[in-house]
Amino acid sequence: VGLILARGSDGTSFRDAGSIQFQVDGTPGASDMPGRIVFYTTPDGSVTVQERMRITQAGNVGIGTTAPATVLDVKGKANFTGNFSVGQTSNIFFVDNTSGNVGIGDTTPSDALEVVGNVRVSGSLNATSINTTTGAYFATSSGNVGIGTTAPATTLDVKGKANFTGNFSVMNS
């Protein structure tokens, strides 16, 4: 439908450096012209342009893919030089670029991973440790939970003193 082409001389011939192409993206009809915009650049050592980014008629942006399935679809690695946040009002997932800490439900994580709110795990966990200032909790793949120990020998293994507030019962099975 349309083309913007940038060319430069390599000393012998004019070569394509990059282009922006406007293409039909669907089936045109009466008062209907679905379109996409595709961005191309030429890599070093080549004379052939390669697709780098595409905006579909649905408004999806693809980088490294010719069929973006979401608003932003990136195939390959992405690097963010600032803070990275996912979530509209509550910053559900936040990465602090300065510290490298990750916060879920928290925009100021002070630990490598900080979760504010409930955590639910579906599936299995291998050895898991929640290390508070006292290293209080550790669970193994066998299901044993340790408080004050990283090697729980029973279903619940508490090393040190325990304080219970509320009802406490012991049952044999």
PDB file of C-alpha atoms in Angstrom:
ATOM      1  CA  VAL A   1       0.000   0.000   0.000  1.00  0.00           C
ATOM      2  CA  GLY A   2       2.880   2.355   0.842  1.00  0.00           C
ATOM      3  CA  LEU A   3       6.615   2.396   1.429  1.00  0.00           C
ATOM      4  CA  ILE A   4       9.220   4.679   2.952  1.00  0.00           C
ATOM      5  CA  LEU A   5      12.644   3.490   1.838  1.00  0.00           C
ATOM      6  CA  ALA A   6      16.002   4.769   3.075  1.00  0.00           C
ATOM      7  CA  ARG A   7      19.000   4.066   0.850  1.00  0.00           C
ATOM      8  CA  GLY A   8      22.671   4.933   1.058  1.00  0.00           C
ATOM      9  CA  SER A   9      25.719   4.492  -1.106  1.00  0.00           C
ATOM     10  CA  ASP A  10      28.275   1.849  -0.188  1.00  0.00           C
ATOM     11  CA  GLY A  11      30.731   3.525  -2.574  1.00  0.00           C
ATOM     12  CA  THR A  12      29.619   1.417  -5.533  1.00  0.00           C
ATOM     13  CA  SER A  13      25.827   1.149  -5.395  1.00  0.00           C
ATOM     14  CA  PHE A  14      22.888   2.499  -3.470  1.00  0.00           C
ATOM     15  CA  ARG A  15      21.709  -0.062  -0.884  1.00  0.00           C
ATOM     16  CA  ASP A  16      18.630  -0.289   1.325  1.00  0.00           C
ATOM     17  CA  ALA A  17      19.389   0.727   4.920  1.00  0.00           C
ATOM     18  CA  GLY A  18      15.835   0.375   6.185  1.00  0.00           C
ATOM     19  CA  SER A  19      12.207   0.827   5.337  1.00  0.00           C
ATOM     20  CA  ILE A  20       8.753   1.286   6.749  1.00  0.00           C
ATOM     21  CA  GLN A  21       6.072  -0.569   4.832  1.00  0.00           C
ATOM     22  CA  PHE A  22       2.332  -0.051   5.039  1.00  0.00           C
ATOM     23  CA  GLN A  23       0.587  -3.303   4.112  1.00  0.00           C
ATOM     24  CA  VAL A  24      -2.930  -4.728   3.911  1.00  0.00           C
ATOM     25  CA  ASP A  25      -3.542  -6.824   7.045  1.00  0.00           C
ATOM     26  CA  GLY A  26      -6.743  -8.746   6.417  1.00  0.00           C
ATOM     27  CA  THR A  27      -9.451  -8.751   3.797  1.00  0.00           C
ATOM     28  CA  PRO A  28     -10.470  -5.323   2.500  1.00  0.00           C
ATOM     29  CA  GLY A  29     -14.145  -4.617   1.910  1.00  0.00           C
ATOM     30  CA  ALA A  30     -16.536  -1.734   1.390  1.00  0.00           C
ATOM     31  CA  SER A  31     -15.324   1.103   3.659  1.00  0.00           C
ATOM     32  CA  ASP A  32     -12.821  -1.352   5.202  1.00  0.00           C
ATOM     33  CA  MET A  33      -9.030  -1.328   4.725  1.00  0.00           C
ATOM     34  CA  PRO A  34      -7.259  -3.251   7.530  1.00  0.00           C
ATOM     35  CA  GLY A  35      -3.611  -2.285   7.598  1.00  0.00           C
ATOM     36  CA  ARG A  36      -0.351  -2.941   9.370  1.00  0.00           C
ATOM     37  CA  ILE A  37       2.968  -1.100   9.598  1.00  0.00           C
ATOM     38  CA  VAL A  38       6.185  -3.107   9.345  1.00  0.00           C
ATOM     39  CA  PHE A  39       9.640  -1.720  10.220  1.00  0.00           C
ATOM     40  CA  TYR A  40      12.766  -3.119   8.560  1.00  0.00           C
ATOM     41  CA  THR A  41      16.500  -2.522   9.043  1.00  0.00           C
ATOM     42  CA  THR A  42      19.548  -3.938   7.298  1.00  0.00           C
ATOM     43  CA  PRO A  43      22.038  -5.709   9.586  1.00  0.00           C
ATOM     44  CA  ASP A  44      25.770  -5.013   9.318  1.00  0.00           C
ATOM     45  CA  GLY A  45      27.409  -7.154   6.626  1.00  0.00           C
ATOM     46  CA  SER A  46      24.203  -7.543   4.619  1.00  0.00           C
ATOM     47  CA  VAL A  47      22.297  -5.759   1.850  1.00  0.00           C
ATOM     48  CA  THR A  48      18.927  -7.329   2.695  1.00  0.00           C
ATOM     49  CA  VAL A  49      16.416  -5.646   5.004  1.00  0.00           C
ATOM     50  CA  GLN A  50      14.946  -7.754   7.808  1.00  0.00           C
ATOM     51  CA  GLU A  51      11.699  -7.229   9.661  1.00  0.00           C
ATOM     52  CA  ARG A  52      12.307  -5.870  13.167  1.00  0.00           C
ATOM     53  CA  MET A  53       8.909  -4.668  14.392  1.00  0.00           C
ATOM     54  CA  ARG A  54       5.283  -4.809  13.297  1.00  0.00           C
ATOM     55  CA  ILE A  55       2.058  -3.090  14.329  1.00  0.00           C
ATOM     56  CA  THR A  56      -0.986  -5.103  13.268  1.00  0.00           C
ATOM     57  CA  GLN A  57      -4.447  -3.904  12.306  1.00  0.00           C
ATOM     58  CA  ALA A  58      -5.539  -4.987  15.812  1.00  0.00           C
ATOM     59  CA  GLY A  59      -2.984  -2.620  17.381  1.00  0.00           C
ATOM     60  CA  ASN A  60      -0.702  -5.418  18.578  1.00  0.00           C
ATOM     61  CA  VAL A  61       3.020  -4.618  18.474  1.00  0.00           C
ATOM     62  CA  GLY A  62       5.442  -7.432  17.728  1.00  0.00           C
ATOM     63  CA  ILE A  63       9.200  -7.315  18.166  1.00  0.00           C
ATOM     64  CA  GLY A  64      10.949 -10.437  16.926  1.00  0.00           C
ATOM     65  CA  THR A  65       7.642 -11.936  15.783  1.00  0.00           C
ATOM     66  CA  THR A  66       5.511 -11.531  12.674  1.00  0.00           C
ATOM     67  CA  ALA A  67       2.330 -12.587  14.510  1.00  0.00           C
ATOM     68  CA  PRO A  68       2.024 -10.591  17.755  1.00  0.00           C
ATOM     69  CA  ALA A  69      -0.785 -12.087  19.843  1.00  0.00           C
ATOM     70  CA  THR A  70      -0.970  -9.357  22.513  1.00  0.00           C
ATOM     71  CA  VAL A  71      -0.631  -5.574  22.789  1.00  0.00           C
ATOM     72  CA  LEU A  72       3.142  -6.056  23.167  1.00  0.00           C
ATOM     73  CA  ASP A  73       4.628  -9.375  22.088  1.00  0.00           C
ATOM     74  CA  VAL A  74       8.428  -9.633  22.355  1.00  0.00           C
ATOM     75  CA  LYS A  75      10.202 -12.794  21.223  1.00  0.00           C
ATOM     76  CA  GLY A  76      13.711 -12.949  22.615  1.00  0.00           C
ATOM     77  CA  LYS A  77      15.425 -11.067  25.410  1.00  0.00           C
ATOM     78  CA  ALA A  78      14.386  -7.582  26.506  1.00  0.00           C
ATOM     79  CA  ASN A  79      16.485  -5.159  28.527  1.00  0.00           C
ATOM     80  CA  PHE A  80      14.959  -2.417  30.668  1.00  0.00           C
ATOM     81  CA  THR A  81      17.304   0.303  31.886  1.00  0.00           C
ATOM     82  CA  GLY A  82      14.753   1.846  34.248  1.00  0.00           C
ATOM     83  CA  ASN A  83      12.389   0.329  36.762  1.00  0.00           C
ATOM     84  CA  PHE A  84       9.991  -2.217  35.308  1.00  0.00           C
ATOM     85  CA  SER A  85       6.422  -2.375  36.542  1.00  0.00           C
ATOM     86  CA  VAL A  86       3.398  -4.456  35.558  1.00  0.00           C
ATOM     87  CA  GLY A  87      -0.017  -3.486  36.873  1.00  0.00           C
ATOM     88  CA  GLN A  88      -2.288  -0.548  36.367  1.00  0.00           C
ATOM     89  CA  THR A  89      -2.838   0.838  39.857  1.00  0.00           C
ATOM     90  CA  SER A  90      -1.200  -1.525  42.301  1.00  0.00           C
ATOM     91  CA  ASN A  91       2.090  -2.343  40.537  1.00  0.00           C
ATOM     92  CA  ILE A  92       1.428  -6.052  40.743  1.00  0.00           C
ATOM     93  CA  PHE A  93       4.956  -6.914  39.556  1.00  0.00           C
ATOM     94  CA  PHE A  94       7.818  -4.472  40.019  1.00  0.00           C
ATOM     95  CA  VAL A  95      11.562  -4.766  39.359  1.00  0.00           C
ATOM     96  CA  ASP A  96      13.813  -2.126  40.921  1.00  0.00           C
ATOM     97  CA  ASN A  97      16.572  -1.487  38.384  1.00  0.00           C
ATOM     98  CA  THR A  98      18.934  -0.059  41.006  1.00  0.00           C
ATOM     99  CA  SER A  99      18.845  -2.970  43.475  1.00  0.00           C
ATOM    100  CA  GLY A 100      17.577  -5.762  41.209  1.00  0.00           C
ATOM    101  CA  ASN A 101      14.963  -6.569  43.849  1.00  0.00           C
ATOM    102  CA  VAL A 102      11.556  -7.856  42.729  1.00  0.00           C
ATOM    103  CA  GLY A 103       8.343  -6.828  44.422  1.00  0.00           C
ATOM    104  CA  ILE A 104       4.967  -8.452  43.987  1.00  0.00           C
ATOM    105  CA  GLY A 105       2.372  -6.063  45.339  1.00  0.00           C
ATOM    106  CA  ASP A 106       5.203  -3.771  46.491  1.00  0.00           C
ATOM    107  CA  THR A 107       7.009  -0.995  44.630  1.00  0.00           C
ATOM    108  CA  THR A 108       9.799  -0.668  47.185  1.00  0.00           C
ATOM    109  CA  PRO A 109      11.154  -4.207  47.675  1.00  0.00           C
ATOM    110  CA  SER A 110      14.009  -4.351  50.179  1.00  0.00           C
ATOM    111  CA  ASP A 111      14.764  -8.051  49.585  1.00  0.00           C
ATOM    112  CA  ALA A 112      15.576  -9.995  46.428  1.00  0.00           C
ATOM    113  CA  LEU A 113      11.906 -11.047  46.307  1.00  0.00           C
ATOM    114  CA  GLU A 114       9.303  -9.326  48.414  1.00  0.00           C
ATOM    115  CA  VAL A 115       5.646 -10.340  48.306  1.00  0.00           C
ATOM    116  CA  VAL A 116       2.914  -8.299  49.928  1.00  0.00           C
ATOM    117  CA  GLY A 117      -0.299 -10.293  50.298  1.00  0.00           C
ATOM    118  CA  ASN A 118      -1.150 -13.966  50.154  1.00  0.00           C
ATOM    119  CA  VAL A 119       0.873 -16.505  48.218  1.00  0.00           C
ATOM    120  CA  ARG A 120      -0.648 -19.587  46.620  1.00  0.00           C
ATOM    121  CA  VAL A 121       1.384 -22.286  44.933  1.00  0.00           C
ATOM    122  CA  SER A 122      -0.263 -24.771  42.597  1.00  0.00           C
ATOM    123  CA  GLY A 123       1.988 -27.686  41.832  1.00  0.00           C
ATOM    124  CA  SER A 124       5.098 -28.824  43.601  1.00  0.00           C
ATOM    125  CA  LEU A 125       7.912 -26.922  45.207  1.00  0.00           C
ATOM    126  CA  ASN A 126      11.397 -28.142  45.691  1.00  0.00           C
ATOM    127  CA  ALA A 127      13.260 -26.892  48.748  1.00  0.00           C
ATOM    128  CA  THR A 128      11.776 -23.530  49.662  1.00  0.00           C
ATOM    129  CA  SER A 129      13.057 -21.082  52.209  1.00  0.00           C
ATOM    130  CA  ILE A 130      11.410 -17.978  53.546  1.00  0.00           C
ATOM    131  CA  ASN A 131      14.297 -16.293  55.263  1.00  0.00           C
ATOM    132  CA  THR A 132      13.132 -13.660  57.693  1.00  0.00           C
ATOM    133  CA  THR A 133      15.667 -11.988  59.934  1.00  0.00           C
ATOM    134  CA  THR A 134      15.726 -15.227  61.945  1.00  0.00           C
ATOM    135  CA  GLY A 135      15.644 -17.684  59.020  1.00  0.00           C
ATOM    136  CA  ALA A 136      12.367 -18.977  60.365  1.00  0.00           C
ATOM    137  CA  TYR A 137      10.812 -21.153  57.685  1.00  0.00           C
ATOM    138  CA  PHE A 138      11.997 -23.920  55.357  1.00  0.00           C
ATOM    139  CA  ALA A 139       9.974 -26.509  53.411  1.00  0.00           C
ATOM    140  CA  THR A 140      11.364 -29.525  51.585  1.00  0.00           C
ATOM    141  CA  SER A 141      10.053 -31.412  48.568  1.00  0.00           C
ATOM    142  CA  SER A 142       8.958 -34.207  50.935  1.00  0.00           C
ATOM    143  CA  GLY A 143       6.498 -31.804  52.562  1.00  0.00           C
ATOM    144  CA  ASN A 144       8.367 -31.375  55.827  1.00  0.00           C
ATOM    145  CA  VAL A 145       8.327 -27.855  57.263  1.00  0.00           C
ATOM    146  CA  GLY A 146      11.061 -26.527  59.480  1.00  0.00           C
ATOM    147  CA  ILE A 147      11.034 -23.500  61.738  1.00  0.00           C
ATOM    148  CA  GLY A 148      14.529 -22.643  62.899  1.00  0.00           C
ATOM    149  CA  THR A 149      16.000 -25.490  60.828  1.00  0.00           C
ATOM    150  CA  THR A 150      16.778 -25.998  57.150  1.00  0.00           C
ATOM    151  CA  ALA A 151      16.654 -29.799  57.513  1.00  0.00           C
ATOM    152  CA  PRO A 152      13.224 -30.675  58.961  1.00  0.00           C
ATOM    153  CA  ALA A 153      13.072 -34.379  59.866  1.00  0.00           C
ATOM    154  CA  THR A 154       9.303 -34.539  60.461  1.00  0.00           C
ATOM    155  CA  THR A 155       6.165 -32.943  59.082  1.00  0.00           C
ATOM    156  CA  LEU A 156       6.719 -29.994  61.432  1.00  0.00           C
ATOM    157  CA  ASP A 157      10.161 -29.610  62.992  1.00  0.00           C
ATOM    158  CA  VAL A 158      10.640 -26.648  65.344  1.00  0.00           C
ATOM    159  CA  LYS A 159      14.112 -25.894  66.683  1.00  0.00           C
ATOM    160  CA  GLY A 160      13.994 -23.497  69.602  1.00  0.00           C
ATOM    161  CA  LYS A 161      11.154 -22.108  71.706  1.00  0.00           C
ATOM    162  CA  ALA A 162       7.572 -21.866  70.443  1.00  0.00           C
ATOM    163  CA  ASN A 163       4.840 -19.512  71.595  1.00  0.00           C
ATOM    164  CA  PHE A 164       1.185 -20.263  70.877  1.00  0.00           C
ATOM    165  CA  THR A 165      -1.578 -17.686  71.138  1.00  0.00           C
ATOM    166  CA  GLY A 166      -5.046 -19.194  70.950  1.00  0.00           C
ATOM    167  CA  ASN A 167      -6.102 -22.833  70.936  1.00  0.00           C
ATOM    168  CA  PHE A 168      -3.485 -25.551  70.618  1.00  0.00           C
ATOM    169  CA  SER A 169      -4.225 -29.241  70.289  1.00  0.00           C
ATOM    170  CA  VAL A 170      -2.172 -32.363  69.680  1.00  0.00           C
ATOM    171  CA  MET A 171      -3.760 -35.244  67.811  1.00  0.00           C
ATOM    172  CA  ASN A 172      -2.503 -38.746  67.119  1.00  0.00           C
ATOM    173  CA  SER A 173      -3.341 -40.335  63.816  1.00  0.00           C
TER     174      SER A 173
END
